[in-house]
Amino acid sequence: MNERIKKLIERTVKGEMWVEPVKTEYNRTDLFLSPIKMSAKRVCEYILNQELLILEESCFTGLMRFDGSVEGDIFSKSGHKNDDIAMQNFYNKPVDNLMTFEFQHSVGNFKKIINRGLAGIKDDIEKSKQAHKSDASALEFLQTQTDLCDSIIQRAHIGAKKAIEKATETEKQDYKENLIRLSNGLKKVPEQPAENFYEAVLSLYFCYPFIPDSIGLIDRYLYPFYKKDIMNGKLTEEKAKEYLQELFLMLQARINKASDRFYRGGESHFCIGGYLENGEDGFNELSKLIVESLMELPTWIPQISLRWTEKTPREVLKFMLDCERHDPNKRIAFVNDEPRLKGLMEYTGLSYEEAVNYTMMGCNELALPGGMVFGFDPFNIVRSVENAFYKRADDLINAHSFDEVYNIYEQELFADLWAAEKIGKGFQDIRRRDCNLVSNIFLEGPIENAKSCTQGGLTRYIPVGLPIGLSNVIDSLSITKQFVFDEKIITIRELIEALKNNWQGYEDLHSLILKKGNFFGNDDDCSNEVAKRLFASIGEWNNTENYLGKKWVFGNLIGYNEHHKFFGSALKATPDGRFAGDATNFGIGQSQGKDRNGLTALLNSVAKCDPEAVLTGPSVTNVLIDEKLIRDDDNFEKLVDLFQTYFQNGGTHFQLTYVSKEDLINAKKTPEEYKNLRVRVSGFSDYFIFLNDALQDEIITRTKHTQ
Amino acid sequence: MNKAIFFDIQRNSFVDGPGIRTTVFFKGCNLKCAWCHNPESQSAKPQMMFYKDKCTGCGKCKSVCPYHLEQCELCGKCTLYCPVDARMVCGKEHTVDEVLKEVLKDKAFYETSGGGVTFSGGECMLQIGFLAEILKKCKENGIHTAVDTAGHIPFESFEKILPYTDLFLYDIKIFDRQKHKQYVGVSNELILENLKKLFERKAKLWIRIPIIPDVNDSIEEIQKIKDFLKTIGTAEKIELLPYHVMGENKYRAIGKEPQIFKTPDAENMKRLKEILD
């Protein structure tokens, strides 16, 4: 690593690369304009007013952020008044203990910006103006987009000037050359198409603040530039690494050091590898360089997922797992293209060629380039169990077989899915009342449809549902089947009585259930079959178009929040042995000590429960393993095989944490002694001591897999 | 139906042969190694294990026991209701098909990793009829098979399983005959003789030597084993297994006092390993 990058790392880690928003005064006569014209004018003024950070060591510039005085980018949604209202009313505040409001993720189509430039986008806007020439409001919207492009271009030209000034100040020849290159670069990109690797990265770097979420599949869209420049001798691997590292440092620097999110690896997630349009595996030499570049940085953001395919060589999986086990900041996770592409094509109507371009982002969401993830927000699927066992108790008591019990449950499940969809639509309706102007040019649809991405302009979106507590549902039904019908240990009436009494007076039964119960994750026929049946039911419900005009793909992550805790806090006791008020589970891997048959059993249960690929949305499988297992080289080889098999069997995701249970418990008690203990949570990594209570407890109760 | 008694079936084993394996532990052994870390494997009968240090004295076990703990038929009721898992019944009978079903569950993992099933114990070869049958069925299902044995068994038994065994994990505990008898309970003549015959029959072998400080951890001892092996054949691998005290509580749980040895230091383990390399 060269001195320049070392200096930038130092500044980034200290928080010195953070760019403070510059307060912008708007002329009050703006208010005379139409709302959209006023917003656009202010957005443009705001953008041009923001300082560009160009240091002696810089090869790139462009970082800025919105302060809430205008409707900013679509990810942060600062200044989006209706979104703020929804946040205040529904964020972490469930409606009917069924559903809460969440952030939505997006990924810019940076490939398009790099290859066509904003000039190309402006051409598209002009074409759209022609197509909508009799629609005044469409034309008004499109004009805002032309203005936005011009402001970004103008900002780049300001940067070009500033870079050349900086170049004259520096004594160091190589720094001078970098700054001259930056100046020349900004005169060209992002306005015009990039022609080499440096310009491509610069265009991406400069545009990122306008849709600051995932950078997407950089090993694909930067690859042609990389390959060409390497071949014609204009770029070395070392130089490419330097550029990538500066790009990654910007992603880290975008988060304020004062925020706990600075250390949380759940931002700016992107992917490498995965299927290409031609059906081949996309992991290339640039993918490898990207990972190596990131691993050299002592930062926490961004995080990477390897998209595994049946064609991914074992050596690639091994390389990634090896990087993962040596990465103190735990920035790597793993996803499987096989079930996911099936799910995306089946439920969201994407063609193979479209689906292969998905990327992971945020904690573990997914979107296509120029797309967003829309939908459901986290919903409490355990409520349907509660409804079945309490409200429908009389019906259950009359059931003669597990099939009859299941049918009653399924009715409640469907009722809650409909109810959740309705609430989700309500949230979406609130979001639509804002008109985002900043991020549309990076998305697919808004220009063509002459409508903001928040107001129905977007064509590329994936509708996602997030049922939280899936394993509580599977376990509750599996226990009912086993104890009431298969082994006839109790009657359903007794089970219902036990639940009503929150297990009080039924301690023996409770103990027996925990010890003998067929819980999910043990690879037993009972829980495996129930799991398959549940996913088939969800699939069956999901057979019509939703209000977004597509079907859902489901996932189960909770993001940064304690959804599992507050959903659980208002739930009565459930047949899986859960007491009233206890947190529910999230994800599908961690079985809270109820999986007793080892890691292969757990992974088999997870990989095989969903043959119809219903759960191929933002799905999380957390695996906690003994550190000794992963540090020893012989064992490590076996772990590579283990996870390869899990993916071959159909698992969608995994991420690893290795730490002893004792350390976790002690870390909760004496956090000052465990400042460096890093764990994977719900699709992101963080320092254990920074997590809230409910997330800490969830990790402590995960089953630890040893030898 | 052919049944045998087991004390555990462990999936996802990384330590009993190549790749990812399922290890099936038969119950019952004809040796009495002083350092045995699975003392519950020695008796071929089911037995109650009671971990006194875990017991809180809540009395739940007594209240559910049909005999109020004055007599035990190993019904296991007390184990189901003990809130701290202080009691368990060790030893369960399974049929060949039951074991096979369990083994087949991880077939995909064996295939990727070059793993398979390992039959261990106790001494799995004491239940030779069952062992031969399950090995045969595993082979019919395309599964790599390993037999972990201490070798104090008539060679006719080996004859029965040789066609279906891909690998033997074969223990040499102590080379000196007298010392062997002192610590293991029998002389090692038959064991070494069988090993020689296995080499002659071109069996694939991994030799495993438990390292017990002050018993067999000298350079001379390991050198002797090495020299002996040289005269009879080439093992695919020789593993040194350092003694550990993890079996200690299990002795007390079955009402025995453990004999405690020192834990081998890493330096010496390295030295001994160098001799074999």
mmCIF file of N, CA, C and O in Angstrom, chain A residues 220-261:
data_model
loop_
_atom_site.group_PDB
_atom_site.id
_atom_site.type_symbol
_atom_site.label_atom_id
_atom_site.label_comp_id
_atom_site.label_asym_id
_atom_site.label_seq_id
_atom_site.Cartn_x
_atom_site.Cartn_y
_atom_site.Cartn_z
ATOM 1 N N ARG A 220 -18.474 -6.064 -12.738
ATOM 2 C CA ARG A 220 -19.004 -6.229 -14.103
ATOM 3 C C ARG A 220 -18.846 -4.952 -14.907
ATOM 4 O O ARG A 220 -18.302 -4.959 -15.988
ATOM 5 N N TYR A 221 -19.381 -3.865 -14.354
ATOM 6 C CA TYR A 221 -19.414 -2.681 -15.229
ATOM 7 C C TYR A 221 -18.065 -1.957 -15.297
ATOM 8 O O TYR A 221 -17.822 -1.214 -16.228
ATOM 9 N N LEU A 222 -17.173 -2.199 -14.321
ATOM 10 C CA LEU A 222 -15.829 -1.609 -14.449
ATOM 11 C C LEU A 222 -14.879 -2.534 -15.216
ATOM 12 O O LEU A 222 -13.803 -2.114 -15.639
ATOM 13 N N TYR A 223 -15.276 -3.808 -15.363
ATOM 14 C CA TYR A 223 -14.357 -4.797 -15.920
ATOM 15 C C TYR A 223 -13.870 -4.473 -17.336
ATOM 16 O O TYR A 223 -12.658 -4.573 -17.610
ATOM 17 N N PRO A 224 -14.761 -4.073 -18.250
ATOM 18 C CA PRO A 224 -14.262 -3.786 -19.611
ATOM 19 C C PRO A 224 -13.179 -2.699 -19.608
ATOM 20 O O PRO A 224 -12.196 -2.782 -20.351
ATOM 21 N N PHE A 225 -13.337 -1.682 -18.751
ATOM 22 C CA PHE A 225 -12.330 -0.611 -18.662
ATOM 23 C C PHE A 225 -11.025 -1.159 -18.087
ATOM 24 O O PHE A 225 -9.939 -0.848 -18.558
ATOM 25 N N TYR A 226 -11.190 -1.982 -17.064
ATOM 26 C CA TYR A 226 -10.020 -2.556 -16.397
ATOM 27 C C TYR A 226 -9.213 -3.411 -17.378
ATOM 28 O O TYR A 226 -8.014 -3.250 -17.532
ATOM 29 N N LYS A 227 -9.940 -4.264 -18.065
ATOM 30 C CA LYS A 227 -9.293 -5.207 -18.975
ATOM 31 C C LYS A 227 -8.584 -4.464 -20.109
ATOM 32 O O LYS A 227 -7.427 -4.759 -20.436
ATOM 33 N N LYS A 228 -9.280 -3.498 -20.654
ATOM 34 C CA LYS A 228 -8.713 -2.749 -21.784
ATOM 35 C C LYS A 228 -7.449 -2.003 -21.343
ATOM 36 O O LYS A 228 -6.406 -2.072 -21.995
ATOM 37 N N ASP A 229 -7.535 -1.313 -20.191
ATOM 38 C CA ASP A 229 -6.392 -0.518 -19.726
ATOM 39 C C ASP A 229 -5.202 -1.376 -19.338
ATOM 40 O O ASP A 229 -4.053 -1.011 -19.552
ATOM 41 N N ILE A 230 -5.490 -2.542 -18.753
ATOM 42 C CA ILE A 230 -4.401 -3.450 -18.385
ATOM 43 C C ILE A 230 -3.738 -3.963 -19.657
ATOM 44 O O ILE A 230 -2.505 -4.004 -19.777
ATOM 45 N N MET A 231 -4.575 -4.339 -20.624
ATOM 46 C CA MET A 231 -4.028 -4.893 -21.856
ATOM 47 C C MET A 231 -3.193 -3.887 -22.639
ATOM 48 O O MET A 231 -2.141 -4.222 -23.166
ATOM 49 N N ASN A 232 -3.662 -2.635 -22.664
ATOM 50 C CA ASN A 232 -2.872 -1.667 -23.437
ATOM 51 C C ASN A 232 -1.803 -0.969 -22.588
ATOM 52 O O ASN A 232 -1.203 0.022 -23.002
ATOM 53 N N GLY A 233 -1.622 -1.482 -21.373
ATOM 54 C CA GLY A 233 -0.505 -1.003 -20.550
ATOM 55 C C GLY A 233 -0.751 0.344 -19.892
ATOM 56 O O GLY A 233 0.163 0.936 -19.316
ATOM 57 N N LYS A 234 -1.972 0.828 -19.929
ATOM 58 C CA LYS A 234 -2.239 2.135 -19.342
ATOM 59 C C LYS A 234 -2.576 2.056 -17.858
ATOM 60 O O LYS A 234 -2.755 3.078 -17.187
ATOM 61 N N LEU A 235 -2.734 0.830 -17.373
ATOM 62 C CA LEU A 235 -3.123 0.656 -15.972
ATOM 63 C C LEU A 235 -2.370 -0.543 -15.418
ATOM 64 O O LEU A 235 -2.176 -1.530 -16.120
ATOM 65 N N THR A 236 -1.934 -0.429 -14.167
ATOM 66 C CA THR A 236 -1.361 -1.598 -13.507
ATOM 67 C C THR A 236 -2.346 -2.058 -12.443
ATOM 68 O O THR A 236 -3.230 -1.301 -12.041
ATOM 69 N N GLU A 237 -2.154 -3.295 -12.020
ATOM 70 C CA GLU A 237 -3.007 -3.839 -10.968
ATOM 71 C C GLU A 237 -2.898 -2.960 -9.712
ATOM 72 O O GLU A 237 -3.895 -2.676 -9.057
ATOM 73 N N GLU A 238 -1.682 -2.537 -9.413
ATOM 74 C CA GLU A 238 -1.442 -1.697 -8.228
ATOM 75 C C GLU A 238 -2.222 -0.396 -8.300
ATOM 76 O O GLU A 238 -2.816 0.057 -7.324
ATOM 77 N N LYS A 239 -2.207 0.209 -9.472
ATOM 78 C CA LYS A 239 -2.886 1.491 -9.643
ATOM 79 C C LYS A 239 -4.406 1.302 -9.521
ATOM 80 O O LYS A 239 -5.091 2.100 -8.869
ATOM 81 N N ALA A 240 -4.891 0.215 -10.110
ATOM 82 C CA ALA A 240 -6.336 -0.070 -10.027
ATOM 83 C C ALA A 240 -6.739 -0.264 -8.576
ATOM 84 O O ALA A 240 -7.780 0.220 -8.126
ATOM 85 N N LYS A 241 -5.884 -0.936 -7.840
ATOM 86 C CA LYS A 241 -6.148 -1.169 -6.430
ATOM 87 C C LYS A 241 -6.245 0.159 -5.678
ATOM 88 O O LYS A 241 -7.144 0.367 -4.860
ATOM 89 N N GLU A 242 -5.323 1.040 -5.976
ATOM 90 C CA GLU A 242 -5.320 2.367 -5.346
ATOM 91 C C GLU A 242 -6.640 3.096 -5.583
ATOM 92 O O GLU A 242 -7.224 3.673 -4.675
ATOM 93 N N TYR A 243 -7.091 3.058 -6.831
ATOM 94 C CA TYR A 243 -8.350 3.743 -7.167
ATOM 95 C C TYR A 243 -9.525 3.116 -6.419
ATOM 96 O O TYR A 243 -10.394 3.811 -5.897
ATOM 97 N N LEU A 244 -9.533 1.791 -6.412
ATOM 98 C CA LEU A 244 -10.633 1.100 -5.727
ATOM 99 C C LEU A 244 -10.622 1.437 -4.234
ATOM 100 O O LEU A 244 -11.663 1.670 -3.618
ATOM 101 N N GLN A 245 -9.413 1.475 -3.676
ATOM 102 C CA GLN A 245 -9.327 1.761 -2.238
ATOM 103 C C GLN A 245 -9.820 3.174 -1.927
ATOM 104 O O GLN A 245 -10.507 3.395 -0.932
ATOM 105 N N GLU A 246 -9.502 4.100 -2.800
ATOM 106 C CA GLU A 246 -9.979 5.469 -2.561
ATOM 107 C C GLU A 246 -11.505 5.532 -2.670
ATOM 108 O O GLU A 246 -12.171 6.226 -1.902
ATOM 109 N N LEU A 247 -12.039 4.743 -3.610
ATOM 110 C CA LEU A 247 -13.504 4.659 -3.740
ATOM 111 C C LEU A 247 -14.123 4.086 -2.463
ATOM 112 O O LEU A 247 -15.104 4.618 -1.930
ATOM 113 N N PHE A 248 -13.540 3.019 -1.947
ATOM 114 C CA PHE A 248 -14.089 2.385 -0.738
ATOM 115 C C PHE A 248 -13.968 3.317 0.473
ATOM 116 O O PHE A 248 -14.847 3.340 1.333
ATOM 117 N N LEU A 249 -12.881 4.066 0.510
ATOM 118 C CA LEU A 249 -12.722 4.994 1.639
ATOM 119 C C LEU A 249 -13.800 6.080 1.605
ATOM 120 O O LEU A 249 -14.288 6.524 2.638
ATOM 121 N N MET A 250 -14.191 6.467 0.405
ATOM 122 C CA MET A 250 -15.274 7.455 0.288
ATOM 123 C C MET A 250 -16.572 6.892 0.880
ATOM 124 O O MET A 250 -17.321 7.587 1.567
ATOM 125 N N LEU A 251 -16.808 5.587 0.622
ATOM 126 C CA LEU A 251 -18.036 4.964 1.139
ATOM 127 C C LEU A 251 -18.031 4.964 2.667
ATOM 128 O O LEU A 251 -19.066 5.136 3.311
ATOM 129 N N GLN A 252 -16.857 4.761 3.228
ATOM 130 C CA GLN A 252 -16.727 4.830 4.689
ATOM 131 C C GLN A 252 -16.903 6.270 5.173
ATOM 132 O O GLN A 252 -17.611 6.540 6.140
ATOM 133 N N ALA A 253 -16.260 7.189 4.458
ATOM 134 C CA ALA A 253 -16.246 8.591 4.892
ATOM 135 C C ALA A 253 -17.626 9.236 4.795
ATOM 136 O O ALA A 253 -17.885 10.251 5.428
ATOM 137 N N ARG A 254 -18.490 8.643 4.006
ATOM 138 C CA ARG A 254 -19.831 9.220 3.847
ATOM 139 C C ARG A 254 -20.621 9.196 5.152
ATOM 140 O O ARG A 254 -21.548 9.956 5.361
ATOM 141 N N ILE A 255 -20.237 8.294 6.044
ATOM 142 C CA ILE A 255 -20.939 8.198 7.331
ATOM 143 C C ILE A 255 -20.194 9.047 8.362
ATOM 144 O O ILE A 255 -18.975 8.974 8.470
ATOM 145 N N ASN A 256 -20.954 9.826 9.085
ATOM 146 C CA ASN A 256 -20.366 10.684 10.114
ATOM 147 C C ASN A 256 -19.739 9.843 11.218
ATOM 148 O O ASN A 256 -20.361 8.896 11.708
ATOM 149 N N LYS A 257 -18.532 10.197 11.606
ATOM 150 C CA LYS A 257 -17.863 9.407 12.639
ATOM 151 C C LYS A 257 -18.627 9.436 13.962
ATOM 152 O O LYS A 257 -18.544 8.507 14.779
ATOM 153 N N ALA A 258 -19.348 10.509 14.186
ATOM 154 C CA ALA A 258 -20.088 10.627 15.456
ATOM 155 C C ALA A 258 -21.274 9.649 15.497
ATOM 156 O O ALA A 258 -21.813 9.372 16.566
ATOM 157 N N SER A 259 -21.645 9.101 14.335
ATOM 158 C CA SER A 259 -22.788 8.187 14.292
ATOM 159 C C SER A 259 -22.319 6.759 14.565
ATOM 160 O O SER A 259 -21.226 6.363 14.142
ATOM 161 N N ASP A 260 -23.162 5.970 15.254
ATOM 162 C CA ASP A 260 -22.763 4.569 15.487
ATOM 163 C C ASP A 260 -22.741 3.786 14.176
ATOM 164 O O ASP A 260 -22.155 2.711 14.097
ATOM 165 N N ARG A 261 -23.345 4.340 13.141
ATOM 166 C CA ARG A 261 -23.332 3.652 11.847
ATOM 167 C C ARG A 261 -21.949 3.673 11.191
ATOM 168 O O ARG A 261 -21.689 2.921 10.250
#
